[in-house]
CSV table of C-alpha atoms and ligand atoms in Angstrom, one decimal:
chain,number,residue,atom,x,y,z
A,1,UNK,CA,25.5,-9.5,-24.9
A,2,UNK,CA,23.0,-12.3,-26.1
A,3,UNK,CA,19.2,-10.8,-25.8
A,4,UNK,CA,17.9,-12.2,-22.8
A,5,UNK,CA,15.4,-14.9,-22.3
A,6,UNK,CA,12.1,-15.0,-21.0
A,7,UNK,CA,10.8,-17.5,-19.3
A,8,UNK,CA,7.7,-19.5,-21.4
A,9,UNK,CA,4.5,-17.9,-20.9
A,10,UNK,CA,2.0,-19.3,-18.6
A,11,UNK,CA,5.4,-20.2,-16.0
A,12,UNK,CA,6.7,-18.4,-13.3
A,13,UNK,CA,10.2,-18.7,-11.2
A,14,UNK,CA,9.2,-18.9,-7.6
A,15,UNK,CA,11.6,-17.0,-6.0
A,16,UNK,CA,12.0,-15.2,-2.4
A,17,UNK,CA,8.5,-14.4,-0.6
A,18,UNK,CA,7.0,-16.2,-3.3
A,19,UNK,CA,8.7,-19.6,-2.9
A,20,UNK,CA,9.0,-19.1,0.7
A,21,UNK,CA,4.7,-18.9,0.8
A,22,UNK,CA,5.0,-21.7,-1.7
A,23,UNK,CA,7.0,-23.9,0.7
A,24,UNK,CA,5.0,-22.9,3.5
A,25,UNK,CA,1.5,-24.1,1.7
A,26,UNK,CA,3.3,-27.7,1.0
A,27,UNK,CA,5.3,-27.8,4.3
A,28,UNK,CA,1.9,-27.3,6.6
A,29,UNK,CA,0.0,-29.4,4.0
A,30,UNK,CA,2.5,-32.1,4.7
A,31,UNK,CA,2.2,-31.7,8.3
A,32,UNK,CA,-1.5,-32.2,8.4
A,33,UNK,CA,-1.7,-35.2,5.7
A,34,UNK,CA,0.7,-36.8,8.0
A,35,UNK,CA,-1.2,-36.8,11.4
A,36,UNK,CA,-4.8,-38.1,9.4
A,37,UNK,CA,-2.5,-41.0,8.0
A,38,UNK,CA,-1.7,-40.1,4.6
A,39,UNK,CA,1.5,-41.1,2.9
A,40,UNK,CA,3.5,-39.1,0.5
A,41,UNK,CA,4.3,-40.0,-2.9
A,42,UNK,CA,6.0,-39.2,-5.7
A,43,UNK,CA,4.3,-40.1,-9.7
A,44,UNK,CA,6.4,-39.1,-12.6
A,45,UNK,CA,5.3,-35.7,-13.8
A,46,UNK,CA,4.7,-36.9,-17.8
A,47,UNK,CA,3.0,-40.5,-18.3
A,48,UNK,CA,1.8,-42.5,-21.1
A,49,UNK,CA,-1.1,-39.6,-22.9
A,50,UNK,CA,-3.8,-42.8,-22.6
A,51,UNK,CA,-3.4,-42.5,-18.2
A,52,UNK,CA,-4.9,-39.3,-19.2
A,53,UNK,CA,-7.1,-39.8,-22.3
A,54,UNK,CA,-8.6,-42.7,-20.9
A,55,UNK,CA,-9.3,-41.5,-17.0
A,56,UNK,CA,-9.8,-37.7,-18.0
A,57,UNK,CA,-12.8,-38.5,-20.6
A,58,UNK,CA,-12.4,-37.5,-24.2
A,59,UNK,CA,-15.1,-34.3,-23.8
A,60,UNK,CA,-13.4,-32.9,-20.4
A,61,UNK,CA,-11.8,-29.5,-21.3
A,62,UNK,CA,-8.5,-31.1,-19.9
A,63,UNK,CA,-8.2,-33.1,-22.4
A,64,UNK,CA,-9.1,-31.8,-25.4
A,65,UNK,CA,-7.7,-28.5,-24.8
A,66,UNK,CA,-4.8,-28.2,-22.4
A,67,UNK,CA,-2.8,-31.0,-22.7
A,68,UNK,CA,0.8,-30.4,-23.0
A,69,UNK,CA,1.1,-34.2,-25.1
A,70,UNK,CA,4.2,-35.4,-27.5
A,71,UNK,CA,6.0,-37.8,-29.3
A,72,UNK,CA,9.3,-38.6,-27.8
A,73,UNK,CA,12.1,-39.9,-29.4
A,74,UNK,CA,11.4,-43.5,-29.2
A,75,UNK,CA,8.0,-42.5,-30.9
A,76,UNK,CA,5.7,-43.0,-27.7
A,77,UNK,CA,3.0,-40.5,-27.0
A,78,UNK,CA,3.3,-39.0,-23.9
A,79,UNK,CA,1.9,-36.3,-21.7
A,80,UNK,CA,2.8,-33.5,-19.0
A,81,UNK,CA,0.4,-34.6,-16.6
A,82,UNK,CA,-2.5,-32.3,-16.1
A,83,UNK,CA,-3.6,-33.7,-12.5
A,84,UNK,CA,-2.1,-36.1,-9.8
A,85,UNK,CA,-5.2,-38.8,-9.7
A,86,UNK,CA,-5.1,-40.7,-12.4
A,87,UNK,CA,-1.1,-40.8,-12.6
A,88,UNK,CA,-1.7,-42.4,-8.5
A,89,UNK,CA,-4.3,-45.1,-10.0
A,90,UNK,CA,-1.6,-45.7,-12.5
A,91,UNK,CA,0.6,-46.2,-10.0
A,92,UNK,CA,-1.2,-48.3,-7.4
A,93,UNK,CA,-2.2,-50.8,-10.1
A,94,UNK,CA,1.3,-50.4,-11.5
A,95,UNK,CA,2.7,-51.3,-8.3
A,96,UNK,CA,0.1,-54.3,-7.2
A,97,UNK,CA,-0.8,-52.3,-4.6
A,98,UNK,CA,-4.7,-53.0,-5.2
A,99,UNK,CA,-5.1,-55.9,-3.0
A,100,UNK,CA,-3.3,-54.9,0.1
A,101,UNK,CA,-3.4,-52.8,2.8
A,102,UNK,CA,-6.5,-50.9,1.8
A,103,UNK,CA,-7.8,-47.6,2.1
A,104,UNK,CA,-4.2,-46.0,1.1
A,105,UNK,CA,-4.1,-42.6,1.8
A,106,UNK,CA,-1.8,-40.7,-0.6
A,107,UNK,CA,-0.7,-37.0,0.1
A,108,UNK,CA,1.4,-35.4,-3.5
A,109,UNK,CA,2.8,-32.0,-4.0
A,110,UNK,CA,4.2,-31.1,-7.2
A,111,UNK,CA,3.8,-29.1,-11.2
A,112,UNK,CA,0.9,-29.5,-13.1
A,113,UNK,CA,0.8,-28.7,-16.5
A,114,UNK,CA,-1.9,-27.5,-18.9
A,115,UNK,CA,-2.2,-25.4,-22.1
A,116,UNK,CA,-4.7,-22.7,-20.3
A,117,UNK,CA,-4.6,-18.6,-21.3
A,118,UNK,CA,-2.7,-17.8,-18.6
A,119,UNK,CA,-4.0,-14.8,-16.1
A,120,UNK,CA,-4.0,-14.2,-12.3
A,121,UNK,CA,-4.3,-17.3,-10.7
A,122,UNK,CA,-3.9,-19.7,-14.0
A,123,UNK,CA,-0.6,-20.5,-14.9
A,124,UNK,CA,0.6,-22.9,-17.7
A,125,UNK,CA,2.8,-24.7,-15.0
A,126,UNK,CA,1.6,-24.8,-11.6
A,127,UNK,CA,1.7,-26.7,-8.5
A,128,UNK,CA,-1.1,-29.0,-6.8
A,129,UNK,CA,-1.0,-30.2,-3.6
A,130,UNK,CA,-3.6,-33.3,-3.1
A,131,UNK,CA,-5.0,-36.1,-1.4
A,132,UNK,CA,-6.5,-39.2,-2.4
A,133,UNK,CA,-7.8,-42.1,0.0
A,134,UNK,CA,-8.0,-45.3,-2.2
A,135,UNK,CA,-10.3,-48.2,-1.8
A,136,UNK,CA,-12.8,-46.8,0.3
A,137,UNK,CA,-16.4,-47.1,-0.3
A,138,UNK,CA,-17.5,-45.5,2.7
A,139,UNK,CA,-18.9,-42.2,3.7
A,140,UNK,CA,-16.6,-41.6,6.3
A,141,UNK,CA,-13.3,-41.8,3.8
A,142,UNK,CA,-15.1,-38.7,1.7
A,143,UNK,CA,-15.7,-36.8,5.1
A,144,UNK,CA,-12.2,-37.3,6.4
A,145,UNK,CA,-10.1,-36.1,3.4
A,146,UNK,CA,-12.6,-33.1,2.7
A,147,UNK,CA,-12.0,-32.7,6.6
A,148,UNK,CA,-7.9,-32.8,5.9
A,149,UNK,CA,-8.0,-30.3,3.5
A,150,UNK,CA,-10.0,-27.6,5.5
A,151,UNK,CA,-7.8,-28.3,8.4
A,152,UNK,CA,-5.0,-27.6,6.0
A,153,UNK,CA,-7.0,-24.1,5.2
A,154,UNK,CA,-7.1,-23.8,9.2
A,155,UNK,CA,-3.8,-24.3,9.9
A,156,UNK,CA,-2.4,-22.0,6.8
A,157,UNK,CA,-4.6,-19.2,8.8
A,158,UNK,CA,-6.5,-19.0,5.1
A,159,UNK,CA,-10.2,-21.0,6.2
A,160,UNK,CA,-11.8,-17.4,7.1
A,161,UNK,CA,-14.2,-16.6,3.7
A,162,UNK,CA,-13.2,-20.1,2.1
A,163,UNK,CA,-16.5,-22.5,2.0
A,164,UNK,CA,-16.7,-25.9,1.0
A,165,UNK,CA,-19.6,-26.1,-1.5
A,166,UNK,CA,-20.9,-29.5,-2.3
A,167,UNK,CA,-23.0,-31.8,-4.1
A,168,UNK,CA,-23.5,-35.5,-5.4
A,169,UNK,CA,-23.4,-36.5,-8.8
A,170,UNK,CA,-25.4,-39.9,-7.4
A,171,UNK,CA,-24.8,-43.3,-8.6
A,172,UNK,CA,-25.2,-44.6,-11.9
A,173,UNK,CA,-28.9,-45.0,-11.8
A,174,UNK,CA,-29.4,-41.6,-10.3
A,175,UNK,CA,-27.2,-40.1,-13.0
A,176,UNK,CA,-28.7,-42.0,-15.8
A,177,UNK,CA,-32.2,-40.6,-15.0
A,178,UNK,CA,-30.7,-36.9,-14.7
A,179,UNK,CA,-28.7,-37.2,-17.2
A,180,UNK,CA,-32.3,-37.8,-19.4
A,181,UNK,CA,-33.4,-34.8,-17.8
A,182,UNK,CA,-30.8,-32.5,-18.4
A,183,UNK,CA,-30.8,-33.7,-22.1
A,184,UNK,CA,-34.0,-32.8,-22.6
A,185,UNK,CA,-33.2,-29.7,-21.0
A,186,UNK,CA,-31.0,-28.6,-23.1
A,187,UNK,CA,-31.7,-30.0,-26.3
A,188,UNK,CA,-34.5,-27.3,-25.7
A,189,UNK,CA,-32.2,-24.6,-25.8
A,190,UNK,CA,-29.6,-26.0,-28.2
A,191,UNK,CA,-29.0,-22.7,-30.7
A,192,UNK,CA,-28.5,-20.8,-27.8
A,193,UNK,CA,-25.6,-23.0,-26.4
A,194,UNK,CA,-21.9,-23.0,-27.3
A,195,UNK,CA,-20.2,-24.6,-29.5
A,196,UNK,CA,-18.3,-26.5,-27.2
A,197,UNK,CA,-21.5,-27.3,-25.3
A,198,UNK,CA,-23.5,-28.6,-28.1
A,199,UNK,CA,-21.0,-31.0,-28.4
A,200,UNK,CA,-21.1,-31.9,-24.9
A,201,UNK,CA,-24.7,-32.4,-25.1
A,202,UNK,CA,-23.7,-35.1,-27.9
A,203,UNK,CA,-21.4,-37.0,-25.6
A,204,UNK,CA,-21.8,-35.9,-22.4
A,205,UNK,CA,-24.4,-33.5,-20.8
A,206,UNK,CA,-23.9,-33.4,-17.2
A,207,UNK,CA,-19.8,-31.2,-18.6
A,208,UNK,CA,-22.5,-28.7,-20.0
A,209,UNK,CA,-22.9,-27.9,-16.2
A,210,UNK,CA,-19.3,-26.7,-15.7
A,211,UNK,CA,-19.2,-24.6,-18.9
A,212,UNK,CA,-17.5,-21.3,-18.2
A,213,UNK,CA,-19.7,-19.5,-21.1
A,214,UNK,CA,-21.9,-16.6,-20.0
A,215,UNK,CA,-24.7,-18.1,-22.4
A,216,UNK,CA,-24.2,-21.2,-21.2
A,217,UNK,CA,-24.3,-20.2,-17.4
A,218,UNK,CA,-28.0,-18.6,-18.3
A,219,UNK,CA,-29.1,-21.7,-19.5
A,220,UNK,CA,-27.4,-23.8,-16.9
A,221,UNK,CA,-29.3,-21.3,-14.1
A,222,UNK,CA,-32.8,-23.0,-15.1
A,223,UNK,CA,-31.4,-26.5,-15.9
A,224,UNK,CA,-33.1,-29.0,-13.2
A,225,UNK,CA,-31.0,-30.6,-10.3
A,226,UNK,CA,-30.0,-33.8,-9.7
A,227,UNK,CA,-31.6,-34.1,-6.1
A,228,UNK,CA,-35.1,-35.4,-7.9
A,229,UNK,CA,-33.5,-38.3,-9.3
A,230,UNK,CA,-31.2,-39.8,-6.8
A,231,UNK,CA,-32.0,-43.2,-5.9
A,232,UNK,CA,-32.2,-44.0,-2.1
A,233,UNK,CA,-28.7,-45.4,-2.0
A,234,UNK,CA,-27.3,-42.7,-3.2
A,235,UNK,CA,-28.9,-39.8,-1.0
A,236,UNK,CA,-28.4,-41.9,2.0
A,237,UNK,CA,-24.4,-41.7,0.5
A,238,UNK,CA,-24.9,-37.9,0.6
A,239,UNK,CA,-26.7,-37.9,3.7
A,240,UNK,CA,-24.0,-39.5,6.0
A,241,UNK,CA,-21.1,-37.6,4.4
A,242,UNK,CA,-23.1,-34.6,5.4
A,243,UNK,CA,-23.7,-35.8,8.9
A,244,UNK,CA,-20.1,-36.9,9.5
A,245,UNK,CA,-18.9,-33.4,7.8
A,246,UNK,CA,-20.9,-31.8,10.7
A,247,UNK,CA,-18.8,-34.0,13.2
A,248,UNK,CA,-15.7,-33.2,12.0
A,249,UNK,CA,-16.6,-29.3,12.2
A,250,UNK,CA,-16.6,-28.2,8.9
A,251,UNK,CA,-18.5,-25.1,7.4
A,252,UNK,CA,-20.7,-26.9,4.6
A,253,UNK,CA,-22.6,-25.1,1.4
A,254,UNK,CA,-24.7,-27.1,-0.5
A,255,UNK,CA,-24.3,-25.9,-4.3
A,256,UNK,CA,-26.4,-28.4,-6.6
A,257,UNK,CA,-24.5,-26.8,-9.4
A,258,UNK,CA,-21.5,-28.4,-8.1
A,259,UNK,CA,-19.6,-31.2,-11.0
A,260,UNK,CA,-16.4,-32.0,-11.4
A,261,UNK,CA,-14.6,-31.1,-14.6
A,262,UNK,CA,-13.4,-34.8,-15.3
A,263,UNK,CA,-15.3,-37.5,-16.2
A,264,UNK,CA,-14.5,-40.0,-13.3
A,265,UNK,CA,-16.5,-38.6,-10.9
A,266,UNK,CA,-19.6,-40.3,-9.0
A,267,UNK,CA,-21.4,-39.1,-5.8
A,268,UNK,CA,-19.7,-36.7,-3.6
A,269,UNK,CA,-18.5,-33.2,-5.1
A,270,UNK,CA,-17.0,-30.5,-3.1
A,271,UNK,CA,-15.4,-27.1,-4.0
A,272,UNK,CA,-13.8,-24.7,-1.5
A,273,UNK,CA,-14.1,-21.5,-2.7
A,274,UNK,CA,-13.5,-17.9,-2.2
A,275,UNK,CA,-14.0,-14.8,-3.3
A,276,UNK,CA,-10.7,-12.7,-2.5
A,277,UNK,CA,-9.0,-14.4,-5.6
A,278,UNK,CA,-11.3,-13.0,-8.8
A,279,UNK,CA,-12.7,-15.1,-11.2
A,280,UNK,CA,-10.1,-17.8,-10.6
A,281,UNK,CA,-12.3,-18.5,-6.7
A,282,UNK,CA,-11.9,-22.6,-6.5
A,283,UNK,CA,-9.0,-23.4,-3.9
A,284,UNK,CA,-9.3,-27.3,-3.3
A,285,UNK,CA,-11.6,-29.2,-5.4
A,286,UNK,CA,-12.8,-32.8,-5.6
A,287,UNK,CA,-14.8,-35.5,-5.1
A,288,UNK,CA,-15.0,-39.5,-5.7
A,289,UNK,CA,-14.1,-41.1,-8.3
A,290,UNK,CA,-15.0,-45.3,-8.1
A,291,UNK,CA,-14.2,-46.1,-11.5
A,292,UNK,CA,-11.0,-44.7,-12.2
A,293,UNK,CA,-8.6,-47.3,-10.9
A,294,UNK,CA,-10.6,-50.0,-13.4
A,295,UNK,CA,-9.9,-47.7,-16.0
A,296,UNK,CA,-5.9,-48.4,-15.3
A,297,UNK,CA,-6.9,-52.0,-15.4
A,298,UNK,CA,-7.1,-52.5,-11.9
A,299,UNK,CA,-9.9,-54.1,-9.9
A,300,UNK,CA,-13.1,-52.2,-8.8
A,301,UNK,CA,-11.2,-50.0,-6.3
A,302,UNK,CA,-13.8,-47.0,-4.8
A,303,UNK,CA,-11.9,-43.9,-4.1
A,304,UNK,CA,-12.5,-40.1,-3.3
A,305,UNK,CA,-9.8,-37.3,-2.9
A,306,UNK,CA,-9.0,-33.7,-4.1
A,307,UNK,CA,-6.4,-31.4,-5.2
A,308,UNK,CA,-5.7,-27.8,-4.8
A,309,UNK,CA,-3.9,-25.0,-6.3
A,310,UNK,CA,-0.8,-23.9,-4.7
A,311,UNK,CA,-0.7,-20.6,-5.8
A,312,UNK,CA,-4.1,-19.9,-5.2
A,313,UNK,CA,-3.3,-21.2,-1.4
A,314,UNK,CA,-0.1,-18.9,-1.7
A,315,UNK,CA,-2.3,-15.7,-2.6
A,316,UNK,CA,-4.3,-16.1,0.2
A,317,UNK,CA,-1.7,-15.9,2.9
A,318,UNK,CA,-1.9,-13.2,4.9
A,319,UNK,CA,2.4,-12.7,5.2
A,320,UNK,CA,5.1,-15.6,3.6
A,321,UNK,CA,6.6,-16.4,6.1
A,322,UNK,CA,10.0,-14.7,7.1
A,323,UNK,CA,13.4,-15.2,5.8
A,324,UNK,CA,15.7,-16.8,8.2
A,325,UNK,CA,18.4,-13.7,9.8
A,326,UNK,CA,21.5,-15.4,10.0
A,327,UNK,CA,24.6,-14.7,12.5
A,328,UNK,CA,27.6,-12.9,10.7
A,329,UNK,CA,30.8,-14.2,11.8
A,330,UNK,CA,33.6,-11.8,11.1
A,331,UNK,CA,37.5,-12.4,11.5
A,332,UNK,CA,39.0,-8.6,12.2
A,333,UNK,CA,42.3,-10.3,9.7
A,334,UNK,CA,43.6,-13.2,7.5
A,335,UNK,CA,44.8,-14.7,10.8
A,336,UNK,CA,41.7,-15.4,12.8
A,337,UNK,CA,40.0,-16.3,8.9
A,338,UNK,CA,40.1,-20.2,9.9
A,339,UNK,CA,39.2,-19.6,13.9
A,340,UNK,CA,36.2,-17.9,12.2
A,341,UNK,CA,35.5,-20.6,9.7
A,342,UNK,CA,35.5,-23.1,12.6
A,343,UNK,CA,33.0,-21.1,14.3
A,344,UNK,CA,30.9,-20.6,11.8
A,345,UNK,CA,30.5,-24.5,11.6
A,346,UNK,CA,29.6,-24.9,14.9
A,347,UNK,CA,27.0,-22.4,15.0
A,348,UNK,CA,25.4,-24.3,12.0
A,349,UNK,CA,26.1,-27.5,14.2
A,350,UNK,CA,24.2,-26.0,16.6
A,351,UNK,CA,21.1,-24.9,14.3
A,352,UNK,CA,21.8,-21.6,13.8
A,353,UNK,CA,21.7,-19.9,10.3
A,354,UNK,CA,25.4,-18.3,10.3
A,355,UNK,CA,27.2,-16.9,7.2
A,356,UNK,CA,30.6,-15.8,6.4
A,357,UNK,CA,31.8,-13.2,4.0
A,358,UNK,CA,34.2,-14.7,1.4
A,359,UNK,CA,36.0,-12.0,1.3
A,360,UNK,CA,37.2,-8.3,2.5
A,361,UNK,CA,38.2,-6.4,5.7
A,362,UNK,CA,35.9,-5.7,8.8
A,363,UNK,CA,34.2,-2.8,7.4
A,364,UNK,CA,33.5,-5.1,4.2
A,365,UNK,CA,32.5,-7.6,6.3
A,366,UNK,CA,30.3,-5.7,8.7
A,367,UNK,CA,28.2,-4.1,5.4
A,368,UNK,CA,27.9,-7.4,4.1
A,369,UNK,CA,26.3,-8.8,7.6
A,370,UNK,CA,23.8,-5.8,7.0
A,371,UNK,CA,22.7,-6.4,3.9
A,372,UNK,CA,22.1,-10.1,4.6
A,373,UNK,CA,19.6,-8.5,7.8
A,374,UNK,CA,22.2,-10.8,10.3
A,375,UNK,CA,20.6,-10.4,13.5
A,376,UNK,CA,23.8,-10.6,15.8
A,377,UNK,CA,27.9,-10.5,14.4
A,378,UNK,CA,31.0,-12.5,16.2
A,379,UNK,CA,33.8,-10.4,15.6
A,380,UNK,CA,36.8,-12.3,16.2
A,381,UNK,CA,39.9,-10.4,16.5
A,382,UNK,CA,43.9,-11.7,17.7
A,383,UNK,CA,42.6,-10.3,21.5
A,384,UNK,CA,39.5,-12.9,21.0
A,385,UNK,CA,41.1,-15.4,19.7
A,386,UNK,CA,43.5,-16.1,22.5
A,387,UNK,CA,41.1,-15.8,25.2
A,388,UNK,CA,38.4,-18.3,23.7
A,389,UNK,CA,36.2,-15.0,23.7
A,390,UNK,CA,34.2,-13.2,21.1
A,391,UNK,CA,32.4,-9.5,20.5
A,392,UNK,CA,28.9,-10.2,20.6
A,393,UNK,CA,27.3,-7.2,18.7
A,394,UNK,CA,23.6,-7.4,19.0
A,395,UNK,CA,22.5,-5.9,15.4
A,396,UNK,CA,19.0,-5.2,16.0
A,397,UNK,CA,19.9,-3.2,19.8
A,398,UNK,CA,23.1,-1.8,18.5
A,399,UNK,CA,24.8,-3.0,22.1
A,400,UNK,CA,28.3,-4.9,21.7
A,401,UNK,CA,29.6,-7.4,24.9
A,402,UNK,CA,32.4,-9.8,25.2
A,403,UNK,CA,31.7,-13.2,25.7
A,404,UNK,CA,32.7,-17.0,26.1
A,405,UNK,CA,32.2,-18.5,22.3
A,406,UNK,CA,30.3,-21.3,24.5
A,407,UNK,CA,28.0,-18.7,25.5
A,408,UNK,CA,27.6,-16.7,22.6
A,409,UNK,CA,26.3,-20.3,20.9
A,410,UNK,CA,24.0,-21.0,23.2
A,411,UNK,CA,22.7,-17.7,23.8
A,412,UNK,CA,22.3,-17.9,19.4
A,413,UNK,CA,20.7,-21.3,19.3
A,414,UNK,CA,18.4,-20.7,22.5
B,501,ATP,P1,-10.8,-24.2,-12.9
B,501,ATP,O1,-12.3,-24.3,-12.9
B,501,ATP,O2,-10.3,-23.0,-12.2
B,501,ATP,O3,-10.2,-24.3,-14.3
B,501,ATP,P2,-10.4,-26.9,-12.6
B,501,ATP,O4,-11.7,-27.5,-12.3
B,501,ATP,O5,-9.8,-27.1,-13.9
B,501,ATP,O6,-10.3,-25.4,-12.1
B,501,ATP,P3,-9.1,-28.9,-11.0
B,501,ATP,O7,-8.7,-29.8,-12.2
B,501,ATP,O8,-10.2,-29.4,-10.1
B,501,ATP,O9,-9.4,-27.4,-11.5
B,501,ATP,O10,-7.8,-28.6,-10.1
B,501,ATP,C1,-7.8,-28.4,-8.7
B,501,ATP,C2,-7.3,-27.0,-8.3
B,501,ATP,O11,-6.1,-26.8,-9.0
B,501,ATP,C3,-8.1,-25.8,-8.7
B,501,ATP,O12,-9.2,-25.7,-7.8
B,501,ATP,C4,-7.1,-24.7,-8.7
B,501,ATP,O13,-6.9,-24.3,-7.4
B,501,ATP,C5,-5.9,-25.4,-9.2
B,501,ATP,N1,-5.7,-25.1,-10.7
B,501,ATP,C6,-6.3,-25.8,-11.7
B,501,ATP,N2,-5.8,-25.3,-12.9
B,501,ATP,C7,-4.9,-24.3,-12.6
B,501,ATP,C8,-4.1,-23.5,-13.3
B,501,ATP,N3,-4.0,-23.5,-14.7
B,501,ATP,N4,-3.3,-22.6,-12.7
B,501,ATP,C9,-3.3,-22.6,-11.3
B,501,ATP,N5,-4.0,-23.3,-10.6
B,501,ATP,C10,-4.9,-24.2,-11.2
B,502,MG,MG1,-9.6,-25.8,-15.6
């Protein structure tokens, strides 16, 4: 035999349990999208690298770290996508969709890839679920998605210990005067910073914030806040999100260390965090991002949305949720085999999850209906089959009864 393969590291097959949470966090996700209005769909998962390089910034750890970028055969660049929003703005402005029918509200589920060191909670490929509203300049469009997603948290039986910490980056004048501020900052203490950071201070402070470094973190502990410099416009922004979070109900931290890892971001910035899950705590992150769609060449188009990891979501259910028991149907002989078959169908017809051995004789059969944890068998014997009847063994009580087939489905799909 051929040594046997591993799968690449950083991925993980889903499989039993863990799919079955996994489909659960995208099914109820789905479900709740759906009643605020949002619409799911569906971006290719690689795109041109410059959707990326362009919307991501060139100093975000995304991109100069973990993309998953290369040359195909035609000798285009292209990229894995790392994230969900910029490959949406591609595709609204792709599609001419910037001049109707705004806000859109988009819902997507699907793999993310990024070249990260893989450990509990950060995978190599892994699933976001998000939401974006587009073209939406309002207060109320931030407070209604960041209210979508903690109903999701609700609804997955997960919101107990997850708080939604947020800030504002401000606008552009706000941001300009902190980011003089946190220059001077940390030009201060620029031997003591990283590497990485001292090139962020270069080319972008306000990503010094977001370092994962312990030095860094000391240094970003005593950095000044934004909430000095924000012009009036933009605290009245933050001001009204807050007060419309409060309507809509939901538990509210306000973290002035709070920025978003991409460049793209303006005003509002949420995390929801938690801290049953380790180091890896952020759930659902976000925030709004006007410029982004004018960075795929579309038309000023504000917009504010978030995404969320799936197996984060996943770790934090209580229970996945059950496998399906099936019926067993079970011919006693090779002569009732296609009576059985027949029945088997209409159970299904009838929503019920039934199952049929392929093969063997009633004893066969039987273990095969008890490995499969079949809740109820229809044994269906010559006798039966000529009286339109079947034995209805209850698995779980152990009792056995004949009955009408008609009654045996509808007591099944009751
Ligand atoms: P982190 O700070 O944990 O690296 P991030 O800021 O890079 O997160 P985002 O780009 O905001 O994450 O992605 C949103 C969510 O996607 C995160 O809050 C997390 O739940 C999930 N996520 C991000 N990267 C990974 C990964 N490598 N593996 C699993 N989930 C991830
Ligand atoms: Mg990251």
């Amino acid at each position: 035999m051929a040594s046997p393969l591993q799968p690449v590291r950083g991925t993980r097959d889903l499989i039993g349990d863990e799919f079955r949470a996994h489909r659960h966090v995208i099914d109820t996700s789905r479900r709740v999208t759906a009643l605020y209005g949002f619409e799911e769909w569906a971006t290719p998962i690689f795109e041109d690298t410059r959707v990326f390089a362009r919307s991501l910034g060139d100093t975000s750890d995304v991109v100069t770290k973990e993309m998953y970028s290369f040359t195909d055969r035609g000798g285009d660049s292209v990229t894995l996508r790392p994230e969900n929003t910029a490959g949406v703005c591609r595709a609204l402005v792709s599609n001419g969709l910037t001049q109707s029918n705004l806000p859109r509200k988009v819902f997507y589920a699907g793999p993310m890839f990024r070249y990260e060191r893989p450990q509990k909670g950060r995978y190599r490929q892994f699933h976001q679920i998000g939401a974006e509203v587009l073209g939406a300049a309002e207060p109320l469009a931030d407070a209604e998605v960041i209210a979508a997603g903690w109903d999701i948290l609700v609804q997955l039986g997960i919101a107990d210990g997850v708080v939604l910490e947020i800030n504002t980056l401000g606008d552009a004048e706000s941001r300009d005067r902190y980011r003089a501020a946190l220059v001077a900052h940390f030009t201060a203490h620029r031997d003591a910073l990283s590497h990485d950071s001292q090139v962020r201070l270069e080319k972008n402070p306000l990503r010094i914030l977001d370092s994962k470094d312990e030095g860094d973190r000391r240094i970003v502990a005593e950095a000044p806040t934004i909430q000095p410099h924000l012009s009036d416009a933009a605290r009245g922004f933050y001001e009204a999100v807050l007060r419309h979070l409060a309507t809509f109900g939901v538990p509210v931290r306000e973290n002035p260390r709070i920025v978003r890892g991409l460049d793209y971001y303006s005003h509002t910035a949420f995390e929801f965090v938690t801290d049953r899950l380790g180091a890896q705590g952020t759930v659902m992150a976000g925030g709004r991002y006007d410029g982004l769609v004018e960075e795929m060449g579309g038309p000023p188009t504000p917009s504010v949305g978030w995404a969320a990891g799936v197996e984060r979501l996943s770790m934090l259910l209580a229970a996945p949720p059950a496998a399906p028991r099936p019926v067993a149907v079970i011919p006693v002989a090779e002569a009732q085999e296609a009576a059985a078959l027949a029945l088997v169908q209409r159970l299904r017809g009838a929503g019920v999850v039934a199952e049929i051995a392929y093969k063997g004789n009633l004893k066969r059969r039987m273990e095969r209906a008890n490995k499969l944890a079949a809740r109820a068998a229809l044994i269906l014997g010559e006798d039966e089959l000529s009286r339109d009847v079947v034995q209805f063994r209850d698995l779980d009580a152990g009792t056995q009864e004949t009955l009408p087939v008609e009654d045996a489905i509808r007591r099944l799909s009751a």
